[in-house]
Tab-separated table of C-alpha atoms and ligand atoms in Angstrom:
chain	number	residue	atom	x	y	z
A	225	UNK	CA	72.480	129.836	84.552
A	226	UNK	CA	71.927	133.988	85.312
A	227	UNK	CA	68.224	134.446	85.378
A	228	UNK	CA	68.740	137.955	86.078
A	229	UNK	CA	66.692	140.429	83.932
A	230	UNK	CA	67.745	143.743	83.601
A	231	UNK	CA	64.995	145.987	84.756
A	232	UNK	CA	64.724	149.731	83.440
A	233	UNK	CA	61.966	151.862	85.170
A	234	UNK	CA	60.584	155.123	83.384
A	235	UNK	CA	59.540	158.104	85.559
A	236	UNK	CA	58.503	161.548	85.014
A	237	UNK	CA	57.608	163.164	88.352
A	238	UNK	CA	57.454	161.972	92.128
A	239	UNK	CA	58.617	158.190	91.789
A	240	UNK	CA	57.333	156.942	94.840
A	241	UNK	CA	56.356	153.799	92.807
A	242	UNK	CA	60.422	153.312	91.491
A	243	UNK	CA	60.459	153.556	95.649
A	244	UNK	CA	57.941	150.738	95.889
A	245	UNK	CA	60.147	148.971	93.428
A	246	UNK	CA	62.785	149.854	95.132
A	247	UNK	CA	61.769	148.817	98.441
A	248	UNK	CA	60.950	145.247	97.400
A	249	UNK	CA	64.104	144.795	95.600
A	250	UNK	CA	65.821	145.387	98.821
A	251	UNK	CA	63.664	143.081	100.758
A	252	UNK	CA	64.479	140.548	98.252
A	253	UNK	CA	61.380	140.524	96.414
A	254	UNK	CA	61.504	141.570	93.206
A	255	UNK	CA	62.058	137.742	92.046
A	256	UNK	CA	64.932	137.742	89.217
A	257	UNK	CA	64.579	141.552	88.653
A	258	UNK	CA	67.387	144.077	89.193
A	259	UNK	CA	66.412	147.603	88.387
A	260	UNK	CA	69.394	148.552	86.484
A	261	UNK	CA	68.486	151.999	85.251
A	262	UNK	CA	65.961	154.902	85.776
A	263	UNK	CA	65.071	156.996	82.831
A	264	UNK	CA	63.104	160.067	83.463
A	265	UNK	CA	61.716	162.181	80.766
A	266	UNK	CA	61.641	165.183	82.970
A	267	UNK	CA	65.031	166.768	84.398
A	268	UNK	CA	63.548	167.811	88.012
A	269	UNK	CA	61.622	164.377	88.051
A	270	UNK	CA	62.088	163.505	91.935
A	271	UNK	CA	62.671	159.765	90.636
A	272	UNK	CA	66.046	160.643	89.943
A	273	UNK	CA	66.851	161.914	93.437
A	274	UNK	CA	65.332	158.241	94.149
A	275	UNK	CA	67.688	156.395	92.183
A	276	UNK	CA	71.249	157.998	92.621
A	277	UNK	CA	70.631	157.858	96.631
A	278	UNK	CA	70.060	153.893	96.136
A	279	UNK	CA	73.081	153.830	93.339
A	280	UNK	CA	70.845	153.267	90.560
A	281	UNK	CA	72.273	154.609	86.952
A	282	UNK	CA	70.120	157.505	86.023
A	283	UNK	CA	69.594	159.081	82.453
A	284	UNK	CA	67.511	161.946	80.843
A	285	UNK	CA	65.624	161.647	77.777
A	286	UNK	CA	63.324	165.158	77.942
A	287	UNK	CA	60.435	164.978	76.530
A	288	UNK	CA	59.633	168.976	75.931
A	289	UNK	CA	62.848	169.157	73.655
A	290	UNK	CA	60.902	167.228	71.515
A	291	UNK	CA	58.174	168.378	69.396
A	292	UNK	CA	57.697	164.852	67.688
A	293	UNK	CA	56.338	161.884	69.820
A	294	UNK	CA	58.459	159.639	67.146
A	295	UNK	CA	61.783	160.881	66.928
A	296	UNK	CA	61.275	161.101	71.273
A	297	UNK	CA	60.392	157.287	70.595
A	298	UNK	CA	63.222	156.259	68.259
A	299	UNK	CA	65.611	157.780	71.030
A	300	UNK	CA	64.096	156.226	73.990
A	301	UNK	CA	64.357	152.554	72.102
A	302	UNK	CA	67.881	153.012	71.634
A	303	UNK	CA	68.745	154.072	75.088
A	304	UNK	CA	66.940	151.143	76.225
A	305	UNK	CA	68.465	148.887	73.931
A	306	UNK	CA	72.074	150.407	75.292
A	307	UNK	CA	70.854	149.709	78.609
A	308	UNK	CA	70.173	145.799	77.501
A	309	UNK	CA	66.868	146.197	78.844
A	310	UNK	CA	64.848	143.220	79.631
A	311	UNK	CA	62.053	144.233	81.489
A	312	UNK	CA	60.410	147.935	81.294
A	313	UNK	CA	58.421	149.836	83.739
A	314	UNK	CA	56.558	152.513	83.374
A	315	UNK	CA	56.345	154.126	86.923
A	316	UNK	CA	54.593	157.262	86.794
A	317	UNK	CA	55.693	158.187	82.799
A	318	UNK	CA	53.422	160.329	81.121
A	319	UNK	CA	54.555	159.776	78.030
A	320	UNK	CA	52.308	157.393	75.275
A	321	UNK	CA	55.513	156.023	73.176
A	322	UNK	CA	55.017	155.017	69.355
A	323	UNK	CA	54.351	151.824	68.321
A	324	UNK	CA	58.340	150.915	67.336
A	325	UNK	CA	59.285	150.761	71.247
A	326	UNK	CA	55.999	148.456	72.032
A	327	UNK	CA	56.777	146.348	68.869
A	328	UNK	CA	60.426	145.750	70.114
A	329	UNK	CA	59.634	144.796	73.710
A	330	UNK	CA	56.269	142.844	73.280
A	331	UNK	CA	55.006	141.611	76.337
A	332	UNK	CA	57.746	143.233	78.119
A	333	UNK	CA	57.137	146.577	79.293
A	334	UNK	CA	54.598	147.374	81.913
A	335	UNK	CA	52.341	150.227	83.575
A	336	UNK	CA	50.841	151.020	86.717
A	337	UNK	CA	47.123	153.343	85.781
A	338	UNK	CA	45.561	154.691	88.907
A	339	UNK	CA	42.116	153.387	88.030
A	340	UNK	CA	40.511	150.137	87.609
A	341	UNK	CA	40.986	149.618	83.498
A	342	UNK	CA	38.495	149.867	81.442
A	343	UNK	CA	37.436	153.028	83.389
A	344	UNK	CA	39.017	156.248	83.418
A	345	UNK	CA	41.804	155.816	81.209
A	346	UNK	CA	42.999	156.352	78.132
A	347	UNK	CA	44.320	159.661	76.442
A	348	UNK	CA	44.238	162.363	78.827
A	349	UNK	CA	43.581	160.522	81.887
A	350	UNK	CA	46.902	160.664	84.018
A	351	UNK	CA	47.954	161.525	87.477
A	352	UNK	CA	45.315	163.685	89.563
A	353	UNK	CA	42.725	164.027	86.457
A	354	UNK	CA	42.455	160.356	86.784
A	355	UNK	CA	41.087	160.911	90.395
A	356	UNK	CA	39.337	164.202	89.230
A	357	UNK	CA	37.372	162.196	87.021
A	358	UNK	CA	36.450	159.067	89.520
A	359	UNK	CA	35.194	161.619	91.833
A	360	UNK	CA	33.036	163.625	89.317
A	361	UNK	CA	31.604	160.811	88.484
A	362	UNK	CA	30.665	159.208	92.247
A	363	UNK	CA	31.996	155.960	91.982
A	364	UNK	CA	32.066	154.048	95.288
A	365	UNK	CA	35.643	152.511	94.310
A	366	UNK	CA	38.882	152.702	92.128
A	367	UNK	CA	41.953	150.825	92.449
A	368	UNK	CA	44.824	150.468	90.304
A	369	UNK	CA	46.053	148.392	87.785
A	370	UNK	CA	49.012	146.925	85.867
A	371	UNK	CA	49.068	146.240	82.610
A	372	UNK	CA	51.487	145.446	79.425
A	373	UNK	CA	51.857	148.517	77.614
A	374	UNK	CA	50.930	148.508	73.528
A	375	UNK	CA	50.815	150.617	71.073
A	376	UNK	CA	46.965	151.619	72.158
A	377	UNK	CA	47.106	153.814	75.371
A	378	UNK	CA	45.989	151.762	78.425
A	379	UNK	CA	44.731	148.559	76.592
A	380	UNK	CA	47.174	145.857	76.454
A	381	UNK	CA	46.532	142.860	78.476
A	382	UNK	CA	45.627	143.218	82.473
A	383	UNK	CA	47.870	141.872	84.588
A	384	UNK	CA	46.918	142.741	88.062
A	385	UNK	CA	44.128	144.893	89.741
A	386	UNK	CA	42.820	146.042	93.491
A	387	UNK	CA	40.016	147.857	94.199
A	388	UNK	CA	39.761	150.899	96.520
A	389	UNK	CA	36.911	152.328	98.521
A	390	UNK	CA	36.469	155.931	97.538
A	391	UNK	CA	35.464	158.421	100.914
A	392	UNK	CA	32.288	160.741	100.564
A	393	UNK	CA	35.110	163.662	101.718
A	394	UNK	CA	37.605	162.229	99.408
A	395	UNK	CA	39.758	164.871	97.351
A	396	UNK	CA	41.485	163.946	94.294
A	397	UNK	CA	45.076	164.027	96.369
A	398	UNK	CA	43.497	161.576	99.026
A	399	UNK	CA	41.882	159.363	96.865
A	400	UNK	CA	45.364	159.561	94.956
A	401	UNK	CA	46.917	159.185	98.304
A	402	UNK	CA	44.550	156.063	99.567
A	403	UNK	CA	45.016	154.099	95.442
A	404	UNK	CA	48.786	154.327	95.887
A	405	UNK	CA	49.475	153.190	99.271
A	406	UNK	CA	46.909	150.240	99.659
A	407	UNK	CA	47.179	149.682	95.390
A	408	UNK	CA	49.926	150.976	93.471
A	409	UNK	CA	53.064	150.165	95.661
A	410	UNK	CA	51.813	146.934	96.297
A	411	UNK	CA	50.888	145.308	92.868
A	412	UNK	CA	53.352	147.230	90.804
A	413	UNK	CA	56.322	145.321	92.539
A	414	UNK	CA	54.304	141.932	92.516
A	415	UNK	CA	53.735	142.556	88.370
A	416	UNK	CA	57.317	143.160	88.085
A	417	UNK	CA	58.328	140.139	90.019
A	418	UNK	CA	56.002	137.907	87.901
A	419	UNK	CA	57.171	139.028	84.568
A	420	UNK	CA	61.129	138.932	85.400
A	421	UNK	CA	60.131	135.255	86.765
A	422	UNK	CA	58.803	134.559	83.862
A	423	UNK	CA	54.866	133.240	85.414
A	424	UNK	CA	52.750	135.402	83.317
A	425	UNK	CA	51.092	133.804	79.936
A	426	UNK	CA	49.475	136.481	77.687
A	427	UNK	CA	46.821	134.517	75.442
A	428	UNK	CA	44.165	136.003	73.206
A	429	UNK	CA	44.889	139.151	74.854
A	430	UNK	CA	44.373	138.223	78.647
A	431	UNK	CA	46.845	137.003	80.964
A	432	UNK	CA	47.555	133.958	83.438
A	433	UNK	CA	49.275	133.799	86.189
A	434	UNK	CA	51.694	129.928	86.418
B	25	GAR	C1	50.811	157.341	89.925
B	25	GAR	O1	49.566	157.460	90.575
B	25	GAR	C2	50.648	156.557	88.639
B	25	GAR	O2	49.712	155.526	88.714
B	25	GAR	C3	50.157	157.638	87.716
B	25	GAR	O3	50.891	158.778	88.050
B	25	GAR	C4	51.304	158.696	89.436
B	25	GAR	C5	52.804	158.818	89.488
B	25	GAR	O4	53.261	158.851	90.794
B	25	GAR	N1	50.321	157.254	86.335
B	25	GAR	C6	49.476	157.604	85.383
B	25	GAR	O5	48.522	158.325	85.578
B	25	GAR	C7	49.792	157.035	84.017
B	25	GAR	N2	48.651	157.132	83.152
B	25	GAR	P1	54.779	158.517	91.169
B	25	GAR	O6	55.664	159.357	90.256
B	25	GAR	O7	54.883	158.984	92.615
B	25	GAR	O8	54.995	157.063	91.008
C-alpha cells in the first residue's frame, strides 16, 4: 500500500521554514510526507527560489490581484485540489483563507505562528509585529507553535509548542531570529511528519499525539 501524502506548502516571503521542511525531507524525516508543490501568494516570495533549486513544482496564486479574500479562496482550493493535495502547510503565508478551503481540508492543513498561542496572535499579528508586540509587552519568553488552521485566525487545535527565552537586548529581528532557529524549523517539520503519519487525534478541539 502507498502511504505517501502529497504535501503542498504555502509561502509568501523568505521560506526558510519550506527549507526546514525541506531539510528534513532530505534527511528522511518527514515520515510519509513528500512536499509536492510550493504555492506562494507573492511573485518575488524567496520560497520559490527554495523550491525550483530542490525540483519542487512551484505555482503563483497573487494575492494583491485580488481585491476579494473569497474569490482569492475559491482559486487557491482548486489549485490545491489540482495538486491532489493531502496535507497543507502554511509556511510563512500571510494570507487568512475563507472558510470553504478550511471546510474542505479539515484537520489537514497546518501553521507555524511565531508566538506561544493564545498570546499574540490573531488578526494583525504576523511576521516581525508578532515580535514587536512580545517585546512591548516584556515577556520573559515566546516560542512558536503549530496548529491546524480553521476558519478562525490562529485558533484551531494546538499541535505542538516550544518556548523561547526572550534577551533584555533582544530586537524584534533577533528574537525573530532566536524563535525560528531553536522553534520554528524544528517543530514545523515534526507537525508535518505526525499528521502525514497519521499519529495526531483532534478531540473536543485539542489534540493527541499516538
Ligand atoms: C515565520 O516566523 C512564521 O512563523 C511567520 O512568518 C515568518 C515567515 O518566515 N508567520 C506568521 O507570522 C503567520 N501568522 P519564513 O518565510 O522565512 O518561513
Amino acid at each position: 500500500m502507498n502511504n505517501t501524502k502529497n504535501v503542498v506548502v504555502l509561502a509568501s516571503g523568505g521560506g526558510t521554514n519550506l527549507q526546514a521542511l525541506i531539510d528534513a525531507q532530505n534527511r528522511g524525516e518527514l515520515g510519509c510526507g513528500r512536499i509536492t508543490c510550493v504555492i506562494a501568494s507573492k511573485a518575488d516570495a524567496y520560497a520559490l527560489t527554495r523550491a525550483r533549486e530542490n525540483g519542487i513544482k512551484t505555482r503563483t496564486l497573487i494575492r494583491k490581484d485580488y481585491t476579494d479574500v473569497d474569490k482569492y479562496s475559491e482559486d487557491m482550493l482548486a489549485l490545491l485540489l489540482e495538486e491532489k493535495a493531502d496535507v497543507i502547510v502554511y509556511a510563512g503565508f500571510m494570507t487568512i483563507l475563507g472558510e470553504s478551503v478550511c471546510d474542505a481540508f479539515p484537520n489537514k492543513m497546518v501553521n507555524v505562528h511565531p508566538a506561544l498561542i493564545p498570546s499574540f496572535c490573531g488578526k494583525g499579528y504576523y511576521g516581525l509585529r508578532v515580535h514587536e508586540e512580545a517585546l512591548k509587552k516584556g515577556v520573559k519568553v515566546s516560542g512558536a507553535t503549530v496548529h491546524f488552521v480553521t476558519a478562525e485566525c490562529d485558533a484551531g487545535p494546538i499541535i505542538l509548542q516550544k518556548a523561547v527565552e526572550v534577551l533584555d537586548d533582544d530586537t524584534p529581528e533577533t528574537l525573530q531570529r532566536r524563535i525560528m532557529e531553536q522553534a520554528e524549523w524544528k517543530l514545523l517539520p515534526k507537525a508535518v511528519a505526525l499528521l502525514c503519519d497519521e499519529k495526531i487525534v483532534v478531540e473536543n478541539g485539542k489534540t493527541y499525539i499516538k
